Coordinates of N, CA, C and O in Angstrom, one line a residue:
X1 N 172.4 261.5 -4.3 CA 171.1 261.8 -5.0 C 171.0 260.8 -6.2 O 172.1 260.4 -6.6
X2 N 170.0 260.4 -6.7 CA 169.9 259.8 -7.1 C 168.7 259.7 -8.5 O 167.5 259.4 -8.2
X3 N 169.2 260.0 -9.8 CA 168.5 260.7 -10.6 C 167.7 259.2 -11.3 O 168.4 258.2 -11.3
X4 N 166.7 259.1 -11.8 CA 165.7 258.6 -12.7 C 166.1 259.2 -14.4 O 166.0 260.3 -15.0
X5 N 166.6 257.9 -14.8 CA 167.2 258.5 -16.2 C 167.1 257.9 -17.1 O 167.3 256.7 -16.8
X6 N 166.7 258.2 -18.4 CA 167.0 257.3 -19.6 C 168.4 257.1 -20.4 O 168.9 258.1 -20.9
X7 N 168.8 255.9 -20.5 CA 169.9 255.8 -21.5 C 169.9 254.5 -21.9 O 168.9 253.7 -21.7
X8 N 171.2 254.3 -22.7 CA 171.0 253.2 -23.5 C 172.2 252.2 -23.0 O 173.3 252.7 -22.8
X9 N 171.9 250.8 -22.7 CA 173.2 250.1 -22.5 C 173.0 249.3 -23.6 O 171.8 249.0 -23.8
X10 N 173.9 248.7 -24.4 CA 174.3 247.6 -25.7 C 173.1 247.9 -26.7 O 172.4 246.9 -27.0
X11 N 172.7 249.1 -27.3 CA 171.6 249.5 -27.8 C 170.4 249.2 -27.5 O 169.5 249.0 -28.3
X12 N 170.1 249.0 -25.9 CA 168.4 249.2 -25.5 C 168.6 250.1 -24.6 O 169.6 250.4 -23.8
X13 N 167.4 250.4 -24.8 CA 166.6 251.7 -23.7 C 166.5 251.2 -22.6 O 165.7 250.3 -22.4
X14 N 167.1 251.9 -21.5 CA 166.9 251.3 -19.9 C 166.8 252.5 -19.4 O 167.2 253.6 -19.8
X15 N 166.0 252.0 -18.1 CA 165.2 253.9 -17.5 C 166.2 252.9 -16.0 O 166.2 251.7 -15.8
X16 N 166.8 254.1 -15.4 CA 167.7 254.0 -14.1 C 166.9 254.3 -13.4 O 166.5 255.5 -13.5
X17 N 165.9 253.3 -12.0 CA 165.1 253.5 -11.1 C 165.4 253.3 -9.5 O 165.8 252.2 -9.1
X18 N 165.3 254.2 -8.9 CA 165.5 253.6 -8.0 C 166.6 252.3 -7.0 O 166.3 251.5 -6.1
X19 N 167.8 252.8 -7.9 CA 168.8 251.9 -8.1 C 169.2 250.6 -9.1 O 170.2 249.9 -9.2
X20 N 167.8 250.7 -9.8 CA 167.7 249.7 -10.2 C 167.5 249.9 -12.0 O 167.0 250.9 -12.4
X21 N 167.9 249.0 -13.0 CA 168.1 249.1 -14.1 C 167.0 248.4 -14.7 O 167.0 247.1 -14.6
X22 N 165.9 249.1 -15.4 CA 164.4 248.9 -16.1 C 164.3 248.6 -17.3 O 164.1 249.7 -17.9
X23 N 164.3 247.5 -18.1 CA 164.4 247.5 -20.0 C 163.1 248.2 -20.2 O 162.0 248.0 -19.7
X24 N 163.3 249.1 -21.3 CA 161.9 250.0 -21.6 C 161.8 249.7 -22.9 O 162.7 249.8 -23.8
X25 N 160.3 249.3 -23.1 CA 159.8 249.6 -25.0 C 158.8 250.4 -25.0 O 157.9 250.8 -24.2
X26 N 159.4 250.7 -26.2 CA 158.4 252.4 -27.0 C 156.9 251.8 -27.2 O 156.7 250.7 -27.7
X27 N 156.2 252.3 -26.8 CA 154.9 251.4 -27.2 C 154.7 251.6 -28.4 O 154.4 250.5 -28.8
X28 N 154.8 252.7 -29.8 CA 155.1 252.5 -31.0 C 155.6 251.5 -31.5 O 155.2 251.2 -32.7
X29 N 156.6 250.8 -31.0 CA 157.4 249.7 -31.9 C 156.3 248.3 -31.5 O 155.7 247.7 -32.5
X30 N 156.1 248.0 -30.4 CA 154.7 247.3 -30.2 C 153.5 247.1 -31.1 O 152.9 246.1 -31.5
X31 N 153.4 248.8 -31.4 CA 151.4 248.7 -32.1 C 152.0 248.6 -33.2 O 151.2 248.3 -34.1
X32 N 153.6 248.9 -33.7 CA 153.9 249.0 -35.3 C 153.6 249.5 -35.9 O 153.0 249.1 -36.9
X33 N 154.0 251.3 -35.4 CA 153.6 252.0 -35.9 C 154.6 253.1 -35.6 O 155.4 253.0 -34.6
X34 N 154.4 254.4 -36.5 CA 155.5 255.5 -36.7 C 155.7 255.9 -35.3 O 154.7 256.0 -34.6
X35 N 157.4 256.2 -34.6 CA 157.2 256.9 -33.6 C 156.3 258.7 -33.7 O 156.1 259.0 -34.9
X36 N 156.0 259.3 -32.9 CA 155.8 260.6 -33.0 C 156.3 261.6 -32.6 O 155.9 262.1 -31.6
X37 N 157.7 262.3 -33.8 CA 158.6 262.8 -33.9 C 158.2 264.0 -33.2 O 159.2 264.4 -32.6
X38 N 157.3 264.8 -32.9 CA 157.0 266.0 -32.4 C 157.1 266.1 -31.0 O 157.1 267.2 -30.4
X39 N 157.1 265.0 -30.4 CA 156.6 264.6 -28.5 C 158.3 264.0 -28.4 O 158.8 262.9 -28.7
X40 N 158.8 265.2 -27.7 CA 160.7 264.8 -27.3 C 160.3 264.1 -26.1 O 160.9 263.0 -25.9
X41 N 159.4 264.6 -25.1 CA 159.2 263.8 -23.6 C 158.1 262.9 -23.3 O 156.9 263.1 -23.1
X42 N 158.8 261.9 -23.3 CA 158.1 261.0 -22.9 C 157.9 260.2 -21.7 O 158.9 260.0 -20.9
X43 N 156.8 259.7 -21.4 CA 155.9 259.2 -20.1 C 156.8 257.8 -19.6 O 156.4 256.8 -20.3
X44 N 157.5 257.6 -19.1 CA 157.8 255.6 -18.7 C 156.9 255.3 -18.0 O 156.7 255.9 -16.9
X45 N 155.8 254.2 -18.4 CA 154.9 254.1 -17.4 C 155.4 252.5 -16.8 O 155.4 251.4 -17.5
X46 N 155.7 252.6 -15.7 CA 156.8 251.2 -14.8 C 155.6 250.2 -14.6 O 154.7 250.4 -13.7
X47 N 155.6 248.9 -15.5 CA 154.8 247.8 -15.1 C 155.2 246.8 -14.9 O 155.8 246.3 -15.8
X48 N 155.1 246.0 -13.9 CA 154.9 244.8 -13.1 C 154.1 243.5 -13.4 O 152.9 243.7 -13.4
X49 N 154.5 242.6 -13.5 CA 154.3 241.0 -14.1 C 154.4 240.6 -12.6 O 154.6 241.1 -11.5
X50 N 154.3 239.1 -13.1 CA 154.8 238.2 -11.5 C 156.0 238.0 -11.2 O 156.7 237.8 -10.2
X51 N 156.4 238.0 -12.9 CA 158.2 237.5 -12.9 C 158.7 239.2 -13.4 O 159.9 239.3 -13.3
X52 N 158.3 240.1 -13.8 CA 159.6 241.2 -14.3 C 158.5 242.4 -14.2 O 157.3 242.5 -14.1
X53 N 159.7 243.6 -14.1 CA 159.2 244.7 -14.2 C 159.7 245.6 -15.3 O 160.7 245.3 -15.9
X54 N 159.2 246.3 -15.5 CA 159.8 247.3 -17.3 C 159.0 248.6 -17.0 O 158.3 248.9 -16.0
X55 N 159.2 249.0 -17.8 CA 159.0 250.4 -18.6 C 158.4 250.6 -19.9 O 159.1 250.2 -20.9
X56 N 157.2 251.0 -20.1 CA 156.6 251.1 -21.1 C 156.8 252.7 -21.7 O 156.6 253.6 -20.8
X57 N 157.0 253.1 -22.5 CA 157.6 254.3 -22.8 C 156.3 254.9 -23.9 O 156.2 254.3 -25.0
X58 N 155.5 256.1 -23.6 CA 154.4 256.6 -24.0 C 154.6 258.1 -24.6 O 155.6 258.7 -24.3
X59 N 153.8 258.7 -25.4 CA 153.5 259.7 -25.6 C 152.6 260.6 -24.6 O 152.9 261.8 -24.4
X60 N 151.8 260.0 -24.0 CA 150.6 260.6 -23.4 C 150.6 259.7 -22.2 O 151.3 258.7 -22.1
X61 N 149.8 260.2 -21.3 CA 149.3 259.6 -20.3 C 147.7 260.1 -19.6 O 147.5 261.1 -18.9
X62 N 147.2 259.5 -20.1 CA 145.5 260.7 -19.5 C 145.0 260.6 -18.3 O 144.8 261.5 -17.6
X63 N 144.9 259.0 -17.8 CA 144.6 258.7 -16.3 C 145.4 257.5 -16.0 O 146.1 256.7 -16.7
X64 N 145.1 257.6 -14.6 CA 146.2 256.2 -13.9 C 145.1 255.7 -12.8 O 144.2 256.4 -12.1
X65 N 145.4 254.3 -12.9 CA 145.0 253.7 -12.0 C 146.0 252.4 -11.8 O 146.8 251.8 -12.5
X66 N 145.3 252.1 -10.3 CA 146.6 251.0 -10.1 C 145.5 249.7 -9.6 O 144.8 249.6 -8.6
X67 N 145.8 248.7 -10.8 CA 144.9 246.9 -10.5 C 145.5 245.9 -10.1 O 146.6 245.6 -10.6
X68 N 145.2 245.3 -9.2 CA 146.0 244.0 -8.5 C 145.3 242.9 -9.5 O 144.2 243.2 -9.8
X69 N 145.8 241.9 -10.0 CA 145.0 240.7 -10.6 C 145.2 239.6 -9.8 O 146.3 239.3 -9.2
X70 N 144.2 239.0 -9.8 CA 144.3 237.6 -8.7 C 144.0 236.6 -9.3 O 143.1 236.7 -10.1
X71 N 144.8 235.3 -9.2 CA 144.4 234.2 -9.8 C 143.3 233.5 -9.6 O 142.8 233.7 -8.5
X72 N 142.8 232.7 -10.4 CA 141.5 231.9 -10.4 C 141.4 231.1 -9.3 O 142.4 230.4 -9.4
X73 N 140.6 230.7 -7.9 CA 141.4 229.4 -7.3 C 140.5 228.3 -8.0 O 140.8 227.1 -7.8

């Protein structure tokens, strides 16, 4: 079995996916701003580039949608 987990290797946050190891940022440290001590669980929301995938790590989550972006020709 195979659990979906947060921990920390060499002090960053990595979410365990799918066999696979995810570097996650808090979206707080991003907007630069206070985390929000009151919210213990939080959302990874797993995003995709062309080159990497990560974890964005949220308070909240209200809706989801999923966008393909396509390049200019």
């Amino acid at each position: 079995e195979t659990k979906n987990k947060l921990e920390y290797i060499q002090k960053s946050l990595v979410l365990r996916l799918r066999g696979k190891i995810l570097p996650v940022v808090m979206i707080s440290t991003l907007l630069g701003i206070k985390e929000n001590e009151e919210k213990k669980i939080l959302r990874i929301l797993v995003l995709k580039t062309a080159t990497r995938t990560f974890g964005l790590a949220v308070d909240v989550i209200y809706d989801e949608e999923e966008i393909l972006v396509k390049p200019i020709p």
